[in-house]
Every structure is written in C-alpha cells, then in structure tokens.
Tab-separated table of C-alpha atoms in Angstrom:
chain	number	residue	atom	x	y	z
V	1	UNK	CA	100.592	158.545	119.855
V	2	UNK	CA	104.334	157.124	120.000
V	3	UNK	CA	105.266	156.421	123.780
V	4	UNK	CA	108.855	156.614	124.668
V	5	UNK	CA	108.822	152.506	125.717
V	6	UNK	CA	107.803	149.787	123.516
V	7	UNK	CA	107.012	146.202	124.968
V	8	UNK	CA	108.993	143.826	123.468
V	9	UNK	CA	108.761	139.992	123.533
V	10	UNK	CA	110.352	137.181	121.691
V	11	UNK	CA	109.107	133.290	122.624
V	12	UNK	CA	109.727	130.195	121.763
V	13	UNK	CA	107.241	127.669	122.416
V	14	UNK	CA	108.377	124.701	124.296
V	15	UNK	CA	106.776	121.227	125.620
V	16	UNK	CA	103.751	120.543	127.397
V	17	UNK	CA	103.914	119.270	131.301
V	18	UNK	CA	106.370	118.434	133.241
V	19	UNK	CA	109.081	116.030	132.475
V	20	UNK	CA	111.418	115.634	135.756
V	21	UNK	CA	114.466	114.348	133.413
V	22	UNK	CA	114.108	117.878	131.622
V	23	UNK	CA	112.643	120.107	133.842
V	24	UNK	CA	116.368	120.583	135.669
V	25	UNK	CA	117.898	121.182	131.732
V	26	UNK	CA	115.382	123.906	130.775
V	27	UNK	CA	115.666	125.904	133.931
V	28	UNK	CA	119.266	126.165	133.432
V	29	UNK	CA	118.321	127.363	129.639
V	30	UNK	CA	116.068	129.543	130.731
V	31	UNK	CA	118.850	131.013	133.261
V	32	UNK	CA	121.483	131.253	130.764
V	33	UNK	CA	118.974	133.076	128.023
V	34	UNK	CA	118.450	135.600	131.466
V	35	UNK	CA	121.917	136.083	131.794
V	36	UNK	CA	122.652	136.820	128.208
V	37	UNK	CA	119.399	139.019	128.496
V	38	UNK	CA	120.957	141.072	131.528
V	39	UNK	CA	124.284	141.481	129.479
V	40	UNK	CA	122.645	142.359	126.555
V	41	UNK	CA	120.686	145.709	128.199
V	42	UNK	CA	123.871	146.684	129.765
V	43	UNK	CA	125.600	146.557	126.745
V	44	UNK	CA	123.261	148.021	124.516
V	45	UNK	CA	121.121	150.546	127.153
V	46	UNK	CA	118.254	150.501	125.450
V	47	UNK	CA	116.150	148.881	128.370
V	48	UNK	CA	116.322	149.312	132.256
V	49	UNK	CA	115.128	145.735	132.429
V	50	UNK	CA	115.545	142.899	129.901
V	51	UNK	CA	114.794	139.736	131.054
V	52	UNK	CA	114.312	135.648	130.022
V	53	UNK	CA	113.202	132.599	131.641
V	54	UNK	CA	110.603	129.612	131.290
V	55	UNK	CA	106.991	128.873	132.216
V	56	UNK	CA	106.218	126.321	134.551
V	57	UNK	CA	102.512	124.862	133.819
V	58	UNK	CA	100.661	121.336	133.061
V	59	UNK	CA	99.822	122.950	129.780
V	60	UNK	CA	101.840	124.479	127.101
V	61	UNK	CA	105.403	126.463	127.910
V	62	UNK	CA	107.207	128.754	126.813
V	63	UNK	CA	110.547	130.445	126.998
V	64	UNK	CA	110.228	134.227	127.392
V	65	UNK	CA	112.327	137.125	126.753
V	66	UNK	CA	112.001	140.480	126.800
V	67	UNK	CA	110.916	143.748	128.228
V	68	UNK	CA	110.071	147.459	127.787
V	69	UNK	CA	112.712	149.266	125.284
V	70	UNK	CA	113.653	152.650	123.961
V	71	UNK	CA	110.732	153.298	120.976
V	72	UNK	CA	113.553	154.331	118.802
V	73	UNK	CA	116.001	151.692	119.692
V	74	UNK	CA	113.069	148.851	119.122
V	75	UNK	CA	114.589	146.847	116.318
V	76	UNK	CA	118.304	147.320	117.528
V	77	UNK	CA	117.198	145.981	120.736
V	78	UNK	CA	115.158	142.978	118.518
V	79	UNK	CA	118.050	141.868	116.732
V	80	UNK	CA	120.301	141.618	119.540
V	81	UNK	CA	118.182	139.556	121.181
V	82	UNK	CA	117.928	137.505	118.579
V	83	UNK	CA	121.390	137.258	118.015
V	84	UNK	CA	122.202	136.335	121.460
V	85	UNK	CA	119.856	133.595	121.218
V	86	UNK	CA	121.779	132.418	117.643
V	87	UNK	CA	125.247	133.041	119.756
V	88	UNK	CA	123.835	130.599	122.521
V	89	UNK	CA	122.534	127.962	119.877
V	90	UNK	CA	125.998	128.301	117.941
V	91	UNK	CA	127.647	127.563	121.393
V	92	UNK	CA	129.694	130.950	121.748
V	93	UNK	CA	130.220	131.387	125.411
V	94	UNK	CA	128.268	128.123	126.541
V	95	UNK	CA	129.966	126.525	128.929
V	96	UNK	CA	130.423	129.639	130.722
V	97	UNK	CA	127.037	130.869	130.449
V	98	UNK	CA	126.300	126.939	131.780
V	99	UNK	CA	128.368	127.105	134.780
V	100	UNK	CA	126.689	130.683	136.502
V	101	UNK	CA	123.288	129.595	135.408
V	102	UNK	CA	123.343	126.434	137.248
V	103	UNK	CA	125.118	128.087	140.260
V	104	UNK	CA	122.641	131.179	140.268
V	105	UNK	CA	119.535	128.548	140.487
V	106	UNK	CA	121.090	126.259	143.604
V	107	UNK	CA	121.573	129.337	145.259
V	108	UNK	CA	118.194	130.370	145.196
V	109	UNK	CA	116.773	126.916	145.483
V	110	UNK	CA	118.920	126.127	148.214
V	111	UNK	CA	118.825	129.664	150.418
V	112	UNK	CA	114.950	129.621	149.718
V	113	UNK	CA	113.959	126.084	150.877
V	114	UNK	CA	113.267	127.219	153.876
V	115	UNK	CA	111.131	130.174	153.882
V	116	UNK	CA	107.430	130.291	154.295
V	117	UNK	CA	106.639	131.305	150.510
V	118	UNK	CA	108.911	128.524	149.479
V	119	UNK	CA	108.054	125.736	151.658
V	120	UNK	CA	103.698	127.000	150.222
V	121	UNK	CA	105.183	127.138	146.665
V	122	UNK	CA	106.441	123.692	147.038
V	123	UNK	CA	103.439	122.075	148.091
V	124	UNK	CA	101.277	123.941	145.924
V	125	UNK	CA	103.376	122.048	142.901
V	126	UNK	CA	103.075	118.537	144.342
V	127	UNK	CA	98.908	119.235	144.194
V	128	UNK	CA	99.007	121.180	140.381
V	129	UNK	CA	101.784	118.922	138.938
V	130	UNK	CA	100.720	115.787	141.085
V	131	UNK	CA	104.124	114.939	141.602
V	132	UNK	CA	106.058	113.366	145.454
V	133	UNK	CA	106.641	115.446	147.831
V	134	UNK	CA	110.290	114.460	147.447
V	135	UNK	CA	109.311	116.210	143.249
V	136	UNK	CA	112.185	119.540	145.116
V	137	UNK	CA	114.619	117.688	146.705
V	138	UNK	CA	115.048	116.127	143.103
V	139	UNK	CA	114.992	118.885	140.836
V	140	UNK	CA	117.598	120.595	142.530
V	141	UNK	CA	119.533	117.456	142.674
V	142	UNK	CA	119.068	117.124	139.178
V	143	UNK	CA	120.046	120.642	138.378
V	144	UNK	CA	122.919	120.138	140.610
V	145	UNK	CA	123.834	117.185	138.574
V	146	UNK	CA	122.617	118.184	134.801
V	147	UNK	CA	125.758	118.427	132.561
V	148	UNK	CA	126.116	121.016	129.585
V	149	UNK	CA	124.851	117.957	126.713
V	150	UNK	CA	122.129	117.314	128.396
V	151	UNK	CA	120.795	121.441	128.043
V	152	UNK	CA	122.573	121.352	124.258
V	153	UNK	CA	119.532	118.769	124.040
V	154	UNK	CA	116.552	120.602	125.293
V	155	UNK	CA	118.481	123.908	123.579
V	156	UNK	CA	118.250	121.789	120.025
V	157	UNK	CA	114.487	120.987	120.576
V	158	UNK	CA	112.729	123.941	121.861
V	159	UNK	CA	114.700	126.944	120.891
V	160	UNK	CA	114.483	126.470	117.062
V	161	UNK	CA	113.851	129.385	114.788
V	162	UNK	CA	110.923	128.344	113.253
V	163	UNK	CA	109.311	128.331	117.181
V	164	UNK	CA	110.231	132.164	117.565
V	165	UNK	CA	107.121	134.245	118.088
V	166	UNK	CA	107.694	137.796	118.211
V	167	UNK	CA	105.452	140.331	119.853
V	168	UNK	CA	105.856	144.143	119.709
V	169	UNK	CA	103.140	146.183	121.533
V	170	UNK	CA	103.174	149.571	120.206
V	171	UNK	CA	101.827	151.652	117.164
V	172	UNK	CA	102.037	150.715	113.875
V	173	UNK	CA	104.577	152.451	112.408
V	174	UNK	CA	106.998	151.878	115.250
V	175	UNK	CA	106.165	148.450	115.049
V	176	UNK	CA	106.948	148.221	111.165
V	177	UNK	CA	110.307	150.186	111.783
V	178	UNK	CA	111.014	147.752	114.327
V	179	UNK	CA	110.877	144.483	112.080
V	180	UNK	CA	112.788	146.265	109.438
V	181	UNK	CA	115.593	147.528	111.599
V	182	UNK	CA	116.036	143.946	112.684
V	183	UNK	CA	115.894	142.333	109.296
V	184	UNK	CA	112.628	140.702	109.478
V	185	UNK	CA	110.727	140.660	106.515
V	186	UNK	CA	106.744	141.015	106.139
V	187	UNK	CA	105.776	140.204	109.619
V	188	UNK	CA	102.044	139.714	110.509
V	189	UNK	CA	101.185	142.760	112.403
V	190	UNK	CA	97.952	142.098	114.125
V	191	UNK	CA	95.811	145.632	114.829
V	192	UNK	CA	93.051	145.759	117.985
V	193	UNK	CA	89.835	145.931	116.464
C-alpha cells in the first residue's frame, strides 16, 4: 500500500577516523549541505523536514541528506537535492553558504560548552576517538579559523558523484517513478525478502 511519505536519503561516503586538520572543513560541509537542505524544503514544500550533515565515528563516514517527502513529489524532491549538491560543487552561492555555516557551528559550539550534555559529550570523544582533552578547544578553533579552500578540498574528495548512494524506502512502483522523475536510469532496487 502507497503511504503518503516516502523516506528519502542520498549519501556520500566519506573517510574513515578522525583527521583533526579536516574534521573542522567537513563540519562546515556538512552545515552548508544542511542549509541548502533547509532552503530547498521551503522552496519546494514537499517535506516538513529535510535535513544534511556528517557522521562522526572511528569507522567509516558519511555525509547524509534527506528526510520523509510527499510520495508523489519523490523524484522532484530527488533531483533537487541532487542539484543543490551539483550547485554547491559548481560553487554557486559558496562563499555565502561558507560564511553562515561556520557562524551557525561556533554558535552552538561555543553557547553549548558549558552545559552538562556537552561537557559528557566531550569527554566521551577524548575516550572513543582517543584524542587530548584539549581535541574541543581545537576543533572549534580550527573551524573558527578554516578558510573556504580548505572545505573546496574536502568538498572535491568526498562529495564526488560516483560516491552518491541513494536510498528510497517505499514500494516499488513509487520507488521506480521516483528514479525516473529524477533522471536516473536503471537503479538497483533492492526488495525485502
């Protein structure tokens, strides 16, 4: 049975670990890909909540957008997504996109550093990352400090094309109306068992 929302997801697979020089660089891309996200539901209003950002783990990461979306409006909603993401890598709107994202995260690293939750969080990095205790007081420096060429860098690495996975949760024939009303041809379509 068709519901009226369809999960949607698009990823793109990025490094494994941490790596302090970068971490600061892909936060901000993360940010910025939430932004466009945000700007993208209210311009389209196919979704009450569209949203992007990246996983923090010692194993593999991954950039993640998405959200729940209109059944009918699935593939419209697909392939503006995907072209925001092109927009981004094509450098439409960058620096601006660049100067709120890095803004939006001091904010919340900086009015955050304080509380409870935050102050566990932190500490619960140093043990799963084994990094210094000093491993916060750097990475917002470093996002404080991270210049637009240095996320054009991690943008150029981990949010190429061919490391797009695309996941629709749904039935099969919204699913296959979904791919084709965003201009993807024969996707795998992988059915429960």
């Amino acid at each position: 049975k068709r519901q009226p929302q369809t999960t949607l997801q698009i990823r793109y697979r990025g490094p494994v670990g941490i790596n302090q020089d970068e971490m600061a660089a892909r936060m901000i891309l993360g940010q910025m890909l939430n932004q466009r996200m945000s700007k993208m539901r209210t311009k389209l209003g196919s979704t009450y909540g569209a949203y992007a950002g990246i996983g923090i783990s010692n194993g593999p990461r991954a950039y993640q957008l998405g959200g729940s979306f209109d059944t009918l409006r699935v593939g419209e909603s697909l392939a503006a997504m995907r072209k925001e993401v092109n927009d981004l890598r094509q450098g439409m709107g960058f620096n601006a996109d660049f100067a709120e994202a890095r803004r939006t995260l001091l904010k919340k690293y900086l009015a955050e550093s304080v509380t409870t939750g935050a102050l566990a969080s932190k500490l619960g990095n140093v043990v799963r990352f084994k990094v210094g205790l000093d491993y916060s007081d750097k990475l917002v420096k470093a996002i404080a400090t991270a210049t637009p060429a240095q996320v054009k860098i991690v943008m150029a690495k981990d949010l190429q094309p061919a490391n797009e996975v695309i996941g629709i949760f749904g039935d099969k024939e919204t699913i296959t109306k979904a791919f084709a009303d965003a201009g993807i041809e024969s996707p795998k379509i992988i059915e429960p068992e």
